[in-house]
Amino acid sequence: MAGEAPELSAQERAGRAFPVSWDQFHRDCRALTWRLNEVGPFHAVIAITRGGLVPAAIVARELGVRVIDTVCIASYDHDKQGELQVLKGISEQAMKLGGGTGKGLLIVDDLVDTGKTGRLVREMLPDAHFATVYAKPKGRPLVDTFITEVSQDTWIFFPWDTALSYHPPLRDGAA
Ligand SMILES: O=P(O)(O)OC[C@H]1O[C@H](OP(=O)(O)OP(=O)(O)O)[C@H](O)[C@@H]1O
Ligand SMILES: [Mg+2]
């Protein structure tokens, strides 16, 4: 409608940037595994794709878990959140391993933001343990174990979404 402010993306609303390197991400995943090691053992890891695939691989390697399943959910188009779409559910085999409720299963994602994605997966597996590497305050209550909390107005830039590029000097107006 004329005169209405254009809708801001989640990233624009966020304002602050939190870039994460591969190195940092690997370290944070290892730190997450230290905590999870006290909670397990787990029969299987359930990765929330796509972002959860990377931490799931690292965590599963460290915990010695070889059964990995996916639940494929899309909601953000880059930084705009739309309706959640479950593109693939949890396999029957993984459901059986978790006794139908997720007991002994470890759900892994890269982060919780609003918590919508995490809430949906928790409803599928109410007794599973839910771990993320990063958490924002709105999503934090849904997570059992995480490593770093960032403010709700921060946008996390993951290494698989970014590339090195020129950055102008501060005195030329760079933020
Ligand atoms: O807590 P929420 O507000 O629901 O946001 C968190 C979810 O958003 C991102 O996934 P996205 O939908 O961008 O898909 P992707 O993992 O394929 O990038 C991220 O990987 C989480 O799964
Ligand atoms: Mg995701």
Short mmCIF file of N, CA and C and ligand atoms in Angstrom, two decimals:
data_model
loop_
_atom_site.label_atom_id
_atom_site.label_comp_id
_atom_site.label_asym_id
_atom_site.label_seq_id
_atom_site.Cartn_x
_atom_site.Cartn_y
_atom_site.Cartn_z
N MET A 1 0.84 -1.19 0.00
CA MET A 1 0.00 0.00 0.00
C MET A 1 0.89 1.26 0.00
N ALA A 2 0.44 2.32 -0.69
CA ALA A 2 1.27 3.52 -0.77
C ALA A 2 1.48 4.11 0.62
N GLY A 3 2.68 4.59 0.89
CA GLY A 3 2.97 5.21 2.17
C GLY A 3 3.42 4.25 3.24
N GLU A 4 3.20 2.94 3.04
CA GLU A 4 3.62 1.96 4.06
C GLU A 4 5.11 1.69 3.96
N ALA A 5 5.76 1.52 5.11
CA ALA A 5 7.19 1.23 5.09
C ALA A 5 7.41 -0.15 4.48
N PRO A 6 8.47 -0.31 3.64
CA PRO A 6 8.71 -1.63 3.06
C PRO A 6 9.08 -2.63 4.17
N GLU A 7 8.65 -3.88 3.96
CA GLU A 7 8.92 -4.91 4.97
C GLU A 7 10.42 -5.14 5.11
N LEU A 8 10.90 -5.14 6.34
CA LEU A 8 12.34 -5.38 6.56
C LEU A 8 12.60 -6.87 6.66
N SER A 9 13.72 -7.31 6.11
CA SER A 9 14.09 -8.72 6.26
C SER A 9 14.60 -8.92 7.68
N ALA A 10 14.69 -10.18 8.09
CA ALA A 10 15.18 -10.48 9.44
C ALA A 10 16.58 -9.91 9.62
N GLN A 11 17.38 -9.99 8.56
CA GLN A 11 18.76 -9.50 8.64
C GLN A 11 18.79 -7.97 8.81
N GLU A 12 17.89 -7.28 8.07
CA GLU A 12 17.83 -5.81 8.21
C GLU A 12 17.36 -5.43 9.61
N ARG A 13 16.38 -6.20 10.13
CA ARG A 13 15.91 -5.93 11.50
C ARG A 13 17.03 -6.19 12.49
N ALA A 14 17.88 -7.17 12.16
CA ALA A 14 18.94 -7.57 13.09
C ALA A 14 19.96 -6.45 13.31
N GLY A 15 20.43 -5.86 12.25
CA GLY A 15 21.36 -4.74 12.42
C GLY A 15 22.79 -5.16 12.68
N ARG A 16 23.03 -5.97 13.69
CA ARG A 16 24.40 -6.37 14.00
C ARG A 16 24.77 -7.63 13.22
N ALA A 17 26.06 -7.70 12.89
CA ALA A 17 26.53 -8.88 12.16
C ALA A 17 27.46 -9.71 13.04
N PHE A 18 27.32 -11.01 12.97
CA PHE A 18 28.18 -11.93 13.72
C PHE A 18 28.74 -12.94 12.72
N PRO A 19 29.86 -12.59 12.07
CA PRO A 19 30.42 -13.52 11.09
C PRO A 19 31.17 -14.66 11.77
N VAL A 20 30.97 -15.86 11.30
CA VAL A 20 31.61 -17.04 11.90
C VAL A 20 32.49 -17.71 10.84
N SER A 21 33.75 -17.94 11.19
CA SER A 21 34.67 -18.61 10.25
C SER A 21 34.52 -20.13 10.39
N TRP A 22 35.06 -20.86 9.42
CA TRP A 22 35.04 -22.34 9.50
C TRP A 22 35.73 -22.81 10.77
N ASP A 23 36.85 -22.15 11.05
CA ASP A 23 37.64 -22.51 12.21
C ASP A 23 36.84 -22.35 13.51
N GLN A 24 36.22 -21.19 13.61
CA GLN A 24 35.41 -20.89 14.80
C GLN A 24 34.25 -21.85 14.91
N PHE A 25 33.62 -22.13 13.77
CA PHE A 25 32.46 -23.02 13.78
C PHE A 25 32.86 -24.43 14.24
N HIS A 26 34.00 -24.88 13.75
CA HIS A 26 34.48 -26.22 14.14
C HIS A 26 34.75 -26.25 15.65
N ARG A 27 35.39 -25.20 16.14
CA ARG A 27 35.68 -25.12 17.59
C ARG A 27 34.38 -25.11 18.41
N ASP A 28 33.40 -24.33 17.94
CA ASP A 28 32.13 -24.25 18.67
C ASP A 28 31.39 -25.60 18.65
N CYS A 29 31.49 -26.31 17.52
CA CYS A 29 30.85 -27.64 17.44
C CYS A 29 31.53 -28.62 18.39
N ARG A 30 32.84 -28.52 18.49
CA ARG A 30 33.56 -29.40 19.42
C ARG A 30 33.17 -29.08 20.86
N ALA A 31 33.04 -27.80 21.16
CA ALA A 31 32.63 -27.39 22.52
C ALA A 31 31.22 -27.92 22.81
N LEU A 32 30.36 -27.89 21.80
CA LEU A 32 29.00 -28.42 21.96
C LEU A 32 29.06 -29.91 22.29
N THR A 33 29.95 -30.61 21.59
CA THR A 33 30.06 -32.06 21.82
C THR A 33 30.53 -32.37 23.23
N TRP A 34 31.42 -31.56 23.78
CA TRP A 34 31.86 -31.78 25.16
C TRP A 34 30.66 -31.81 26.09
N ARG A 35 29.73 -30.87 25.86
CA ARG A 35 28.54 -30.83 26.72
C ARG A 35 27.63 -32.01 26.46
N LEU A 36 27.49 -32.38 25.18
CA LEU A 36 26.56 -33.45 24.83
C LEU A 36 27.05 -34.81 25.31
N ASN A 37 28.35 -34.93 25.42
CA ASN A 37 28.95 -36.19 25.86
C ASN A 37 28.48 -36.55 27.27
N GLU A 38 28.12 -35.55 28.05
CA GLU A 38 27.65 -35.79 29.42
C GLU A 38 26.18 -36.20 29.43
N VAL A 39 25.48 -35.95 28.33
CA VAL A 39 24.04 -36.21 28.28
C VAL A 39 23.73 -37.55 27.63
N GLY A 40 24.50 -37.93 26.60
CA GLY A 40 24.25 -39.15 25.82
C GLY A 40 24.35 -40.40 26.67
N PRO A 41 24.53 -41.58 26.08
CA PRO A 41 24.74 -41.81 24.65
C PRO A 41 23.45 -41.66 23.83
N PHE A 42 23.66 -41.42 22.53
CA PHE A 42 22.53 -41.26 21.62
C PHE A 42 22.54 -42.38 20.57
N HIS A 43 21.33 -42.84 20.22
CA HIS A 43 21.21 -43.89 19.20
C HIS A 43 21.46 -43.31 17.80
N ALA A 44 21.07 -42.07 17.60
CA ALA A 44 21.17 -41.46 16.26
C ALA A 44 21.13 -39.95 16.38
N VAL A 45 21.67 -39.31 15.34
CA VAL A 45 21.61 -37.84 15.23
C VAL A 45 20.59 -37.50 14.15
N ILE A 46 19.73 -36.55 14.43
CA ILE A 46 18.76 -36.07 13.43
C ILE A 46 19.16 -34.64 13.08
N ALA A 47 19.61 -34.44 11.84
CA ALA A 47 20.04 -33.11 11.41
C ALA A 47 18.85 -32.37 10.79
N ILE A 48 18.65 -31.12 11.23
CA ILE A 48 17.63 -30.28 10.58
C ILE A 48 18.32 -29.60 9.40
N THR A 49 17.98 -30.00 8.21
CA THR A 49 18.67 -29.46 7.03
C THR A 49 18.08 -28.10 6.67
N ARG A 50 18.93 -27.37 5.96
CA ARG A 50 20.29 -27.76 5.60
C ARG A 50 21.33 -27.35 6.64
N GLY A 51 21.04 -26.27 7.38
CA GLY A 51 22.05 -25.71 8.28
C GLY A 51 22.56 -26.68 9.33
N GLY A 52 21.71 -27.64 9.71
CA GLY A 52 22.11 -28.58 10.75
C GLY A 52 23.05 -29.67 10.26
N LEU A 53 23.20 -29.79 8.92
CA LEU A 53 24.04 -30.88 8.38
C LEU A 53 25.50 -30.73 8.81
N VAL A 54 25.99 -29.50 8.80
CA VAL A 54 27.42 -29.29 9.09
C VAL A 54 27.72 -29.60 10.56
N PRO A 55 26.99 -28.99 11.52
CA PRO A 55 27.27 -29.35 12.91
C PRO A 55 26.96 -30.82 13.20
N ALA A 56 25.95 -31.39 12.54
CA ALA A 56 25.60 -32.80 12.79
C ALA A 56 26.77 -33.71 12.43
N ALA A 57 27.44 -33.42 11.32
CA ALA A 57 28.58 -34.25 10.89
C ALA A 57 29.70 -34.18 11.92
N ILE A 58 29.97 -32.99 12.40
CA ILE A 58 31.08 -32.81 13.36
C ILE A 58 30.74 -33.45 14.70
N VAL A 59 29.53 -33.19 15.18
CA VAL A 59 29.09 -33.74 16.48
C VAL A 59 29.04 -35.27 16.42
N ALA A 60 28.48 -35.82 15.34
CA ALA A 60 28.36 -37.28 15.21
C ALA A 60 29.75 -37.92 15.18
N ARG A 61 30.66 -37.26 14.51
CA ARG A 61 32.04 -37.78 14.45
C ARG A 61 32.65 -37.82 15.84
N GLU A 62 32.48 -36.74 16.59
CA GLU A 62 33.08 -36.67 17.93
C GLU A 62 32.43 -37.64 18.90
N LEU A 63 31.10 -37.84 18.74
CA LEU A 63 30.40 -38.72 19.68
C LEU A 63 30.46 -40.19 19.26
N GLY A 64 30.98 -40.44 18.05
CA GLY A 64 31.06 -41.82 17.56
C GLY A 64 29.71 -42.37 17.14
N VAL A 65 28.79 -41.49 16.76
CA VAL A 65 27.46 -41.93 16.29
C VAL A 65 27.51 -42.05 14.77
N ARG A 66 27.04 -43.21 14.25
CA ARG A 66 27.12 -43.41 12.80
C ARG A 66 25.77 -43.40 12.11
N VAL A 67 24.70 -43.35 12.90
CA VAL A 67 23.36 -43.29 12.29
C VAL A 67 22.91 -41.83 12.29
N ILE A 68 22.74 -41.31 11.08
CA ILE A 68 22.34 -39.90 10.94
C ILE A 68 21.13 -39.82 10.01
N ASP A 69 20.11 -39.15 10.47
CA ASP A 69 18.92 -38.98 9.63
C ASP A 69 18.69 -37.47 9.46
N THR A 70 17.81 -37.13 8.55
CA THR A 70 17.52 -35.71 8.33
C THR A 70 16.03 -35.44 8.47
N VAL A 71 15.71 -34.22 8.90
CA VAL A 71 14.36 -33.70 8.73
C VAL A 71 14.57 -32.41 7.95
N CYS A 72 13.94 -32.35 6.79
CA CYS A 72 14.25 -31.25 5.86
C CYS A 72 13.17 -30.18 5.95
N ILE A 73 13.56 -29.04 6.49
CA ILE A 73 12.61 -27.94 6.71
C ILE A 73 13.14 -26.66 6.10
N ALA A 74 12.29 -25.96 5.39
CA ALA A 74 12.69 -24.67 4.82
C ALA A 74 11.72 -23.61 5.31
N SER A 75 12.27 -22.47 5.71
CA SER A 75 11.36 -21.36 6.03
C SER A 75 11.93 -20.03 5.58
N TYR A 76 13.27 -19.89 5.59
CA TYR A 76 13.86 -18.61 5.20
C TYR A 76 14.26 -18.65 3.73
N ASP A 77 13.92 -17.57 2.99
CA ASP A 77 14.49 -17.37 1.67
C ASP A 77 15.58 -16.34 1.91
N HIS A 78 16.81 -16.78 2.00
CA HIS A 78 17.94 -16.00 2.52
C HIS A 78 17.59 -15.49 3.91
N ASP A 79 17.08 -14.26 4.05
CA ASP A 79 16.84 -13.72 5.39
C ASP A 79 15.37 -13.36 5.63
N LYS A 80 14.49 -13.80 4.76
CA LYS A 80 13.05 -13.53 4.96
C LYS A 80 12.35 -14.82 5.35
N GLN A 81 11.72 -14.81 6.53
CA GLN A 81 11.07 -16.04 6.96
C GLN A 81 9.64 -16.10 6.44
N GLY A 82 9.31 -17.25 5.86
CA GLY A 82 7.94 -17.48 5.40
C GLY A 82 7.36 -18.66 6.15
N GLU A 83 6.36 -19.30 5.54
CA GLU A 83 5.75 -20.48 6.15
C GLU A 83 6.78 -21.61 6.25
N LEU A 84 6.71 -22.38 7.33
CA LEU A 84 7.60 -23.55 7.44
C LEU A 84 7.11 -24.62 6.47
N GLN A 85 8.05 -25.21 5.75
CA GLN A 85 7.69 -26.31 4.85
C GLN A 85 8.49 -27.54 5.23
N VAL A 86 7.81 -28.61 5.58
CA VAL A 86 8.52 -29.87 5.86
C VAL A 86 8.64 -30.60 4.53
N LEU A 87 9.87 -30.62 4.00
CA LEU A 87 10.10 -31.23 2.69
C LEU A 87 10.35 -32.72 2.81
N LYS A 88 10.85 -33.14 3.97
CA LYS A 88 11.05 -34.58 4.25
C LYS A 88 10.95 -34.79 5.76
N GLY A 89 10.19 -35.77 6.16
CA GLY A 89 10.05 -36.07 7.59
C GLY A 89 11.17 -37.00 8.07
N ILE A 90 11.07 -37.39 9.35
CA ILE A 90 12.06 -38.30 9.95
C ILE A 90 11.76 -39.72 9.48
N SER A 91 12.80 -40.50 9.18
CA SER A 91 12.57 -41.84 8.64
C SER A 91 11.94 -42.75 9.68
N GLU A 92 11.26 -43.78 9.18
CA GLU A 92 10.61 -44.77 10.06
C GLU A 92 11.65 -45.45 10.93
N GLN A 93 12.81 -45.73 10.33
CA GLN A 93 13.89 -46.42 11.06
C GLN A 93 14.37 -45.58 12.25
N ALA A 94 14.57 -44.29 12.02
CA ALA A 94 15.03 -43.41 13.11
C ALA A 94 13.94 -43.26 14.16
N MET A 95 12.69 -43.18 13.72
CA MET A 95 11.57 -43.09 14.67
C MET A 95 11.57 -44.30 15.59
N LYS A 96 11.81 -45.49 15.00
CA LYS A 96 11.83 -46.73 15.79
C LYS A 96 12.95 -46.69 16.82
N LEU A 97 14.13 -46.20 16.39
CA LEU A 97 15.28 -46.11 17.31
C LEU A 97 14.94 -45.24 18.51
N GLY A 98 14.09 -44.25 18.29
CA GLY A 98 13.70 -43.34 19.37
C GLY A 98 12.40 -43.76 20.04
N GLY A 99 11.98 -45.01 19.82
CA GLY A 99 10.78 -45.53 20.49
C GLY A 99 9.52 -44.75 20.15
N GLY A 100 9.54 -44.05 19.02
CA GLY A 100 8.34 -43.31 18.58
C GLY A 100 8.25 -41.90 19.15
N THR A 101 9.02 -41.61 20.23
CA THR A 101 8.93 -40.28 20.84
C THR A 101 10.25 -39.51 20.75
N GLY A 102 11.30 -40.20 20.28
CA GLY A 102 12.59 -39.53 20.14
C GLY A 102 13.54 -39.76 21.30
N LYS A 103 13.16 -40.63 22.24
CA LYS A 103 14.04 -40.88 23.39
C LYS A 103 15.39 -41.44 22.90
N GLY A 104 16.48 -40.83 23.36
CA GLY A 104 17.81 -41.30 22.95
C GLY A 104 18.26 -40.76 21.61
N LEU A 105 17.46 -39.87 21.01
CA LEU A 105 17.88 -39.26 19.74
C LEU A 105 18.38 -37.83 20.00
N LEU A 106 19.31 -37.41 19.16
CA LEU A 106 19.89 -36.06 19.28
C LEU A 106 19.54 -35.24 18.04
N ILE A 107 18.75 -34.20 18.22
CA ILE A 107 18.42 -33.29 17.11
C ILE A 107 19.48 -32.20 17.07
N VAL A 108 20.03 -31.92 15.88
CA VAL A 108 21.07 -30.90 15.77
C VAL A 108 20.70 -29.86 14.71
N ASP A 109 20.84 -28.59 15.07
CA ASP A 109 20.69 -27.51 14.07
C ASP A 109 21.78 -26.48 14.31
N ASP A 110 22.00 -25.62 13.31
CA ASP A 110 23.04 -24.60 13.47
C ASP A 110 22.62 -23.53 14.47
N LEU A 111 21.33 -23.14 14.44
CA LEU A 111 20.88 -22.11 15.39
C LEU A 111 19.39 -22.15 15.60
N VAL A 112 18.95 -21.54 16.68
CA VAL A 112 17.53 -21.20 16.83
C VAL A 112 17.44 -19.68 16.81
N ASP A 113 16.46 -19.18 16.07
CA ASP A 113 16.25 -17.73 15.98
C ASP A 113 14.90 -17.41 16.62
N THR A 114 13.81 -17.48 15.85
CA THR A 114 12.48 -17.29 16.45
C THR A 114 12.04 -18.54 17.21
N GLY A 115 12.66 -19.68 16.87
CA GLY A 115 12.31 -20.95 17.51
C GLY A 115 11.25 -21.74 16.75
N LYS A 116 10.75 -21.18 15.62
CA LYS A 116 9.65 -21.85 14.90
C LYS A 116 10.08 -23.23 14.37
N THR A 117 11.28 -23.29 13.79
CA THR A 117 11.76 -24.56 13.22
C THR A 117 11.96 -25.57 14.34
N GLY A 118 12.63 -25.16 15.40
CA GLY A 118 12.90 -26.06 16.52
C GLY A 118 11.62 -26.58 17.15
N ARG A 119 10.62 -25.70 17.28
CA ARG A 119 9.36 -26.10 17.92
C ARG A 119 8.68 -27.20 17.10
N LEU A 120 8.72 -27.05 15.79
CA LEU A 120 8.09 -28.05 14.91
C LEU A 120 8.76 -29.41 15.06
N VAL A 121 10.08 -29.42 15.12
CA VAL A 121 10.79 -30.71 15.22
C VAL A 121 10.60 -31.30 16.62
N ARG A 122 10.56 -30.46 17.62
CA ARG A 122 10.30 -30.96 19.00
C ARG A 122 8.94 -31.63 19.07
N GLU A 123 7.97 -31.09 18.33
CA GLU A 123 6.63 -31.71 18.33
C GLU A 123 6.69 -33.11 17.71
N MET A 124 7.59 -33.28 16.75
CA MET A 124 7.72 -34.61 16.10
C MET A 124 8.42 -35.60 17.03
N LEU A 125 9.37 -35.09 17.84
CA LEU A 125 10.20 -35.95 18.70
C LEU A 125 10.27 -35.34 20.11
N PRO A 126 9.17 -35.41 20.87
CA PRO A 126 9.14 -34.69 22.15
C PRO A 126 10.18 -35.13 23.17
N ASP A 127 10.65 -36.38 23.10
CA ASP A 127 11.62 -36.84 24.12
C ASP A 127 13.07 -36.78 23.65
N ALA A 128 13.30 -36.23 22.46
CA ALA A 128 14.67 -36.13 21.95
C ALA A 128 15.40 -34.98 22.64
N HIS A 129 16.73 -34.99 22.55
CA HIS A 129 17.56 -33.90 23.07
C HIS A 129 17.83 -32.96 21.89
N PHE A 130 17.63 -31.67 22.09
CA PHE A 130 17.77 -30.70 20.99
C PHE A 130 18.99 -29.82 21.26
N ALA A 131 19.96 -29.88 20.34
CA ALA A 131 21.20 -29.09 20.49
C ALA A 131 21.39 -28.18 19.29
N THR A 132 21.81 -26.95 19.57
CA THR A 132 22.20 -26.03 18.49
C THR A 132 23.53 -25.38 18.88
N VAL A 133 24.22 -24.88 17.88
CA VAL A 133 25.50 -24.23 18.17
C VAL A 133 25.23 -22.82 18.72
N TYR A 134 24.31 -22.09 18.07
CA TYR A 134 24.00 -20.72 18.49
C TYR A 134 22.52 -20.61 18.84
N ALA A 135 22.22 -19.65 19.71
CA ALA A 135 20.82 -19.46 20.10
C ALA A 135 20.54 -17.98 20.30
N LYS A 136 19.38 -17.55 19.79
CA LYS A 136 18.90 -16.19 20.08
C LYS A 136 17.81 -16.32 21.14
N PRO A 137 17.57 -15.24 21.90
CA PRO A 137 16.69 -15.34 23.07
C PRO A 137 15.31 -15.93 22.81
N LYS A 138 14.67 -15.59 21.67
CA LYS A 138 13.32 -16.11 21.43
C LYS A 138 13.30 -17.63 21.30
N GLY A 139 14.36 -18.18 20.72
CA GLY A 139 14.39 -19.63 20.49
C GLY A 139 15.03 -20.41 21.62
N ARG A 140 15.76 -19.72 22.45
CA ARG A 140 16.56 -20.38 23.49
C ARG A 140 15.79 -21.36 24.39
N PRO A 141 14.56 -21.02 24.83
CA PRO A 141 13.85 -21.96 25.71
C PRO A 141 13.58 -23.32 25.09
N LEU A 142 13.65 -23.40 23.76
CA LEU A 142 13.37 -24.68 23.09
C LEU A 142 14.57 -25.61 23.07
N VAL A 143 15.76 -25.05 23.32
CA VAL A 143 17.00 -25.81 23.14
C VAL A 143 17.46 -26.39 24.47
N ASP A 144 17.91 -27.65 24.42
CA ASP A 144 18.44 -28.27 25.65
C ASP A 144 19.90 -27.89 25.85
N THR A 145 20.69 -27.90 24.77
CA THR A 145 22.12 -27.57 24.89
C THR A 145 22.54 -26.69 23.72
N PHE A 146 23.25 -25.60 24.03
CA PHE A 146 23.81 -24.75 22.96
C PHE A 146 25.12 -24.18 23.47
N ILE A 147 25.86 -23.52 22.61
CA ILE A 147 27.16 -22.98 23.01
C ILE A 147 27.15 -21.47 23.19
N THR A 148 26.73 -20.73 22.18
CA THR A 148 26.83 -19.27 22.27
C THR A 148 25.48 -18.61 22.04
N GLU A 149 25.13 -17.69 22.94
CA GLU A 149 23.91 -16.92 22.74
C GLU A 149 24.27 -15.58 22.10
N VAL A 150 23.50 -15.19 21.10
CA VAL A 150 23.67 -13.86 20.50
C VAL A 150 22.34 -13.14 20.64
N SER A 151 22.37 -11.81 20.61
CA SER A 151 21.14 -11.06 20.81
C SER A 151 20.19 -11.25 19.63
N GLN A 152 18.92 -10.99 19.87
CA GLN A 152 17.90 -11.19 18.83
C GLN A 152 18.16 -10.28 17.63
N ASP A 153 18.82 -9.13 17.88
CA ASP A 153 19.07 -8.20 16.77
C ASP A 153 20.42 -8.46 16.09
N THR A 154 20.91 -9.68 16.23
CA THR A 154 22.17 -10.05 15.55
C THR A 154 21.87 -11.05 14.43
N TRP A 155 22.53 -10.86 13.29
CA TRP A 155 22.42 -11.83 12.20
C TRP A 155 23.72 -12.62 12.13
N ILE A 156 23.61 -13.95 12.20
CA ILE A 156 24.80 -14.80 12.16
C ILE A 156 25.10 -15.14 10.70
N PHE A 157 26.33 -14.89 10.30
CA PHE A 157 26.77 -15.22 8.94
C PHE A 157 27.61 -16.50 9.01
N PHE A 158 27.09 -17.58 8.43
CA PHE A 158 27.80 -18.85 8.48
C PHE A 158 28.83 -18.94 7.35
N PRO A 159 29.89 -19.73 7.58
CA PRO A 159 30.96 -19.76 6.57
C PRO A 159 30.51 -20.33 5.23
N TRP A 160 29.49 -21.21 5.23
CA TRP A 160 29.04 -21.77 3.94
C TRP A 160 28.16 -20.79 3.16
N ASP A 161 27.76 -19.67 3.80
CA ASP A 161 26.94 -18.67 3.11
C ASP A 161 27.76 -17.45 2.70
N THR A 162 29.03 -17.43 3.05
CA THR A 162 29.82 -16.20 2.85
C THR A 162 31.12 -16.50 2.11
N ALA A 163 31.78 -15.42 1.68
CA ALA A 163 33.09 -15.54 1.03
C ALA A 163 33.91 -14.32 1.41
N LEU A 164 35.23 -14.44 1.35
CA LEU A 164 36.08 -13.30 1.64
C LEU A 164 35.88 -12.24 0.56
N SER A 165 35.77 -10.98 0.98
CA SER A 165 35.66 -9.92 -0.01
C SER A 165 36.29 -8.64 0.53
N TYR A 166 36.51 -7.67 -0.35
CA TYR A 166 37.12 -6.41 0.05
C TYR A 166 36.22 -5.68 1.04
N HIS A 167 36.83 -5.07 2.04
CA HIS A 167 36.09 -4.29 3.02
C HIS A 167 36.73 -2.91 3.08
N PRO A 168 35.99 -1.83 2.82
CA PRO A 168 36.62 -0.50 2.81
C PRO A 168 37.12 -0.09 4.19
N PRO A 169 38.19 0.76 4.26
CA PRO A 169 38.70 1.21 5.56
C PRO A 169 37.65 1.98 6.35
N LEU A 170 37.79 1.95 7.66
CA LEU A 170 36.86 2.64 8.57
C LEU A 170 36.66 4.10 8.20
N ARG A 171 37.77 4.78 7.90
CA ARG A 171 37.67 6.23 7.66
C ARG A 171 36.91 6.55 6.38
N ASP A 172 36.71 5.54 5.52
CA ASP A 172 35.90 5.77 4.31
C ASP A 172 34.44 5.43 4.55
N GLY A 173 34.10 5.22 5.79
CA GLY A 173 32.69 5.02 6.10
C GLY A 173 32.28 3.59 6.36
N ALA A 174 33.25 2.67 6.42
CA ALA A 174 32.87 1.28 6.68
C ALA A 174 32.37 1.14 8.10
N ALA A 175 31.38 0.28 8.28
CA ALA A 175 30.82 0.10 9.63
C ALA A 175 31.72 -0.82 10.45
O1 LIG B 1 14.33 -20.39 14.77
P1 LIG B 1 13.88 -20.05 13.38
O2 LIG B 1 13.44 -18.62 13.25
O3 LIG B 1 12.88 -21.01 12.83
O4 LIG B 1 15.17 -20.09 12.46
C1 LIG B 1 16.17 -21.07 12.55
C2 LIG B 1 16.22 -21.91 11.29
O5 LIG B 1 16.43 -21.05 10.16
C3 LIG B 1 17.53 -21.53 9.40
O6 LIG B 1 17.12 -22.49 8.45
P2 LIG B 1 16.52 -22.08 7.01
O7 LIG B 1 15.02 -22.14 7.04
O8 LIG B 1 17.14 -20.79 6.58
O9 LIG B 1 16.98 -23.23 6.04
P3 LIG B 1 18.46 -23.78 5.77
O10 LIG B 1 18.87 -24.50 7.03
O11 LIG B 1 18.28 -24.69 4.62
O12 LIG B 1 19.34 -22.59 5.49
C4 LIG B 1 18.42 -22.20 10.44
O13 LIG B 1 19.26 -23.17 9.82
C5 LIG B 1 17.42 -22.86 11.36
O14 LIG B 1 17.05 -24.14 10.91
MG MG B 2 17.86 -24.57 8.90
#
